[in-house]
Coordinates of C-alpha atoms in Angstrom, one line a residue:
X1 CA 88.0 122.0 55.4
X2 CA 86.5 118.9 53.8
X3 CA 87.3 119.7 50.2
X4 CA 89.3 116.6 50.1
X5 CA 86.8 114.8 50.8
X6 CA 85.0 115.7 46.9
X7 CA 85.7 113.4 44.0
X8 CA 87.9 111.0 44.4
X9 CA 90.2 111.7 47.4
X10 CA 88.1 110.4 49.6
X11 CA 89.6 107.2 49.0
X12 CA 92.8 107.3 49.9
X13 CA 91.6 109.5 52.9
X14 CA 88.7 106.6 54.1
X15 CA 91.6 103.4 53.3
X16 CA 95.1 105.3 54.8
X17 CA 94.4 103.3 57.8
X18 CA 94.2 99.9 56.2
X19 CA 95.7 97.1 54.5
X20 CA 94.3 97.9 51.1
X21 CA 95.8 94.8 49.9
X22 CA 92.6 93.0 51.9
X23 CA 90.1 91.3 50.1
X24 CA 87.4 93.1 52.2
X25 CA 87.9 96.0 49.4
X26 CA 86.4 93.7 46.8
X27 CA 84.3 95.9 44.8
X28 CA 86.5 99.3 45.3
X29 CA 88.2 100.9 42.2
X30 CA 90.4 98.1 41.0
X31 CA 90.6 96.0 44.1
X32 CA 90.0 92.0 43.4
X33 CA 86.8 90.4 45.0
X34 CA 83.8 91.4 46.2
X35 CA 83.9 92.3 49.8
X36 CA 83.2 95.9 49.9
X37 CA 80.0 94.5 48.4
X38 CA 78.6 91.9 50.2
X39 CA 79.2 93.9 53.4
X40 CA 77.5 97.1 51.8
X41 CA 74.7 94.5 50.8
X42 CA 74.7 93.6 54.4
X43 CA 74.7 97.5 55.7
X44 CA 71.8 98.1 53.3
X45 CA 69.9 95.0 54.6
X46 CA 70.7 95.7 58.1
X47 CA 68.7 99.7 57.2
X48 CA 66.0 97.9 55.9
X49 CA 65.2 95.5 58.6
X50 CA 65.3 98.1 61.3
X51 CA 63.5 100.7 58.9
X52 CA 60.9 98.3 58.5
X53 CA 60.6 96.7 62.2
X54 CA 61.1 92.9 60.7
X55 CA 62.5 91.6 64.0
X56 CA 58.9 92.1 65.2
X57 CA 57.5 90.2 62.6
X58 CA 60.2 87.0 62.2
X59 CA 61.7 84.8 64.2
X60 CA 64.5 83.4 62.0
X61 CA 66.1 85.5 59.2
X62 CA 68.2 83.5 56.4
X63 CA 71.2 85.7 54.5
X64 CA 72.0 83.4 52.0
X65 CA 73.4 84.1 47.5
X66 CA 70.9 84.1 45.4
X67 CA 72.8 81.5 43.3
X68 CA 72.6 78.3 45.5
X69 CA 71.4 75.8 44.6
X70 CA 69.4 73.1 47.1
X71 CA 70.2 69.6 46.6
X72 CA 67.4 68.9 49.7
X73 CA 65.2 70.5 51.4
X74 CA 66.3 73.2 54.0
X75 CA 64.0 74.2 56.8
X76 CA 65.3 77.0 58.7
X77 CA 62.8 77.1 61.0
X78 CA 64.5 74.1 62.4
X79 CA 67.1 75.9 63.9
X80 CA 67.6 77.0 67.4
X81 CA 68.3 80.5 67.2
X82 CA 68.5 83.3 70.2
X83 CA 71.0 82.8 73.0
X84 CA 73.4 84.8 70.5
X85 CA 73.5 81.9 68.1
X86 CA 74.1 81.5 64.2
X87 CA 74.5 78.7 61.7
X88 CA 76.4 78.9 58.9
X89 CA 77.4 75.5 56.8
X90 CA 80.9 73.8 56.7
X91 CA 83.5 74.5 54.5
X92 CA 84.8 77.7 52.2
X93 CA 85.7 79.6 56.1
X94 CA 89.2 80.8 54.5
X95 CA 90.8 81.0 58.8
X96 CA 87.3 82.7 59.4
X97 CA 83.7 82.1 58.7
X98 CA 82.4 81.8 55.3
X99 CA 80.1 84.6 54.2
X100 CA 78.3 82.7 51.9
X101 CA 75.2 81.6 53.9
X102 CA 73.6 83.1 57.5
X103 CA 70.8 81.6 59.7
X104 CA 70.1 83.7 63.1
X105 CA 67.4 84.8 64.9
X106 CA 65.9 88.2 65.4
X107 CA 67.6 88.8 67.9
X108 CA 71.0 88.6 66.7
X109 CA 70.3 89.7 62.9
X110 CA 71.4 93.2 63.2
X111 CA 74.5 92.4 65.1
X112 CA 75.4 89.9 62.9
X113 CA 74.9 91.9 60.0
X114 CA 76.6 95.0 61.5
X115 CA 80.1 94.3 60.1
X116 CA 81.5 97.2 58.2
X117 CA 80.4 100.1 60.5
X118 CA 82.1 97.9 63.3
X119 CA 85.0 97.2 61.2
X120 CA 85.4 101.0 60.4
X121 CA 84.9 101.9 64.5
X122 CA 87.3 98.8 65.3
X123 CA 91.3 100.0 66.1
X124 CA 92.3 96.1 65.6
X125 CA 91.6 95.8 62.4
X126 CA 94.2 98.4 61.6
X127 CA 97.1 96.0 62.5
X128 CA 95.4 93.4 60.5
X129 CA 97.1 92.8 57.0
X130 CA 95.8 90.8 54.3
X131 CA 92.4 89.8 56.2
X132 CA 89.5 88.6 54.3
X133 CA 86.0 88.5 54.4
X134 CA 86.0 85.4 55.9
X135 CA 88.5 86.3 58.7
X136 CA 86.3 89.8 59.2
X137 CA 83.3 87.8 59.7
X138 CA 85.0 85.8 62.6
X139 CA 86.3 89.0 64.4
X140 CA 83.3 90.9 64.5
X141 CA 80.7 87.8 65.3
X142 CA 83.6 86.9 68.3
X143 CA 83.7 90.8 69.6
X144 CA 79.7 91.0 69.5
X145 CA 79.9 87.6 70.9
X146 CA 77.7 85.7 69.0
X147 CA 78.1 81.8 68.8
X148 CA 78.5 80.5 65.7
X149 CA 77.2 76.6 64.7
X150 CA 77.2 74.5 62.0
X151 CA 74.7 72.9 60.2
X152 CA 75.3 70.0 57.6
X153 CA 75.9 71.5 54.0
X154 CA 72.4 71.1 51.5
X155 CA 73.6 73.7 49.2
X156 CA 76.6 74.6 47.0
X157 CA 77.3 77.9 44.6
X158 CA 76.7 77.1 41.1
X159 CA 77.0 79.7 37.8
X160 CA 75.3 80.2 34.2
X161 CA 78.1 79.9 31.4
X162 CA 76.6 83.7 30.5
X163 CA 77.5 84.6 34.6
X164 CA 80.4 87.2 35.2
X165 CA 82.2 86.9 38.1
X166 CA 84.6 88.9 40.3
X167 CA 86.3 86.1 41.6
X168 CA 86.2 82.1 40.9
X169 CA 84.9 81.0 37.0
X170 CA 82.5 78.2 37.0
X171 CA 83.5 75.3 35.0
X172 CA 82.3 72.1 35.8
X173 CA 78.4 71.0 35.2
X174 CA 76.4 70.2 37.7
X175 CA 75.6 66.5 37.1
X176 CA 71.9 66.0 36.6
X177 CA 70.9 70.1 35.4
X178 CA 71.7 71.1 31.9
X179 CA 73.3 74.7 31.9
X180 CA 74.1 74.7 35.4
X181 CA 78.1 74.7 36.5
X182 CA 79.4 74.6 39.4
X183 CA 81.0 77.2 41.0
X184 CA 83.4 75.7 43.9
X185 CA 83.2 71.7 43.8
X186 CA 84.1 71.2 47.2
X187 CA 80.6 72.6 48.1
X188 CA 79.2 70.0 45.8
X189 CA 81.0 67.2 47.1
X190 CA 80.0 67.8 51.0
X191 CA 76.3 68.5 49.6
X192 CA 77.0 64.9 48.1
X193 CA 77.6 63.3 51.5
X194 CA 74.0 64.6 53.4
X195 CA 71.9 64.6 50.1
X196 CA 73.0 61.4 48.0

């Protein structure tokens, strides 16, 4: 009659199905991480580049956190994108891909930001426990059968000491910027090897 679905029931009817102990919940009542977000971010993306025709007017589309911070420079339009491929940079894939950073063409933009609706129409994921964003990201790009590269590392997450987080603390500087910490120092360290 769909009076369960008002308030807050709808949750438990929407995640009955799922592992709810997945990190891809990040961002949902009191589950850890941020995964529910960056996907939504993605959903609401995906709207706006087909609402507004963009794969019309670009050939390469970048999906990247606006807290990165370029050691060297980082020309996307480099890239060889169509033929279903993506580049993503080394490093933080957790068994998957990271989510962190997305270069494709527009061709392939929509489907590779088309994760949560395909998630949500997907059976397998159902007899998935404890999959993460990361591992998400991998099984939706290999069903749509995208190809993913990689691409030498220029960048790595870095933090305020005033930034909140919903999953690592920054703690370390960033040698060379006052006020900057890093966020993950593995980043930094494989940024270190292609931008001495």
């Amino acid at each position: 009659n769909g009076t369960k679905w008002n308030g807050s029931e709808w949750r438990k009817l929407a995640l009955d199905d799922y592992d709810t102990s997945a990190s891809i919940f990040g961002g949902v009542e009191d589950y850890s991480g941020s995964g529910a977000i960056i996907f939504m971010i993605r959903w609401f993306l995906y709207n706006h580049i087909k609402e507004n025709n963009l794969t019309e007017k670009y050939d390469h589309f970048m999906v990247t956190r606006s807290d990165h911070y370029y050691q060297c420079i980082h020309n996307i339009s480099e890239f060889s994108v169509g033929n279903r491929n993506l580049w993503i940079p080394p490093g933080q894939d957790y068994r998957g891909r990271t989510d962190r950073h997305l270069i494709c063409g527009s061709d392939d933009v929509l489907d590779a930001l088309d994760i949560f609706p395909t998630f949500m129409r997907s059976n397998w994921v159902r007899n998935m426990t404890g999959i993460n964003t990361e591992q998400l990201l991998s099984r939706v790009w290999e069903e749509k059968k995208l190809n993913v590269n990689y691409f030498d590392r220029v960048m790595f997450t870095t933090a305020l000491p005033s930034d909140t987080t919903r999953w690592a603390w920054a703690e370390d500087p960033v040698p060379g910027v006052p006020g900057l910490l890093l966020k993950y120092t593995v980043e930094y360290d494989m940024v270190q090897d292609v931008c001495p």
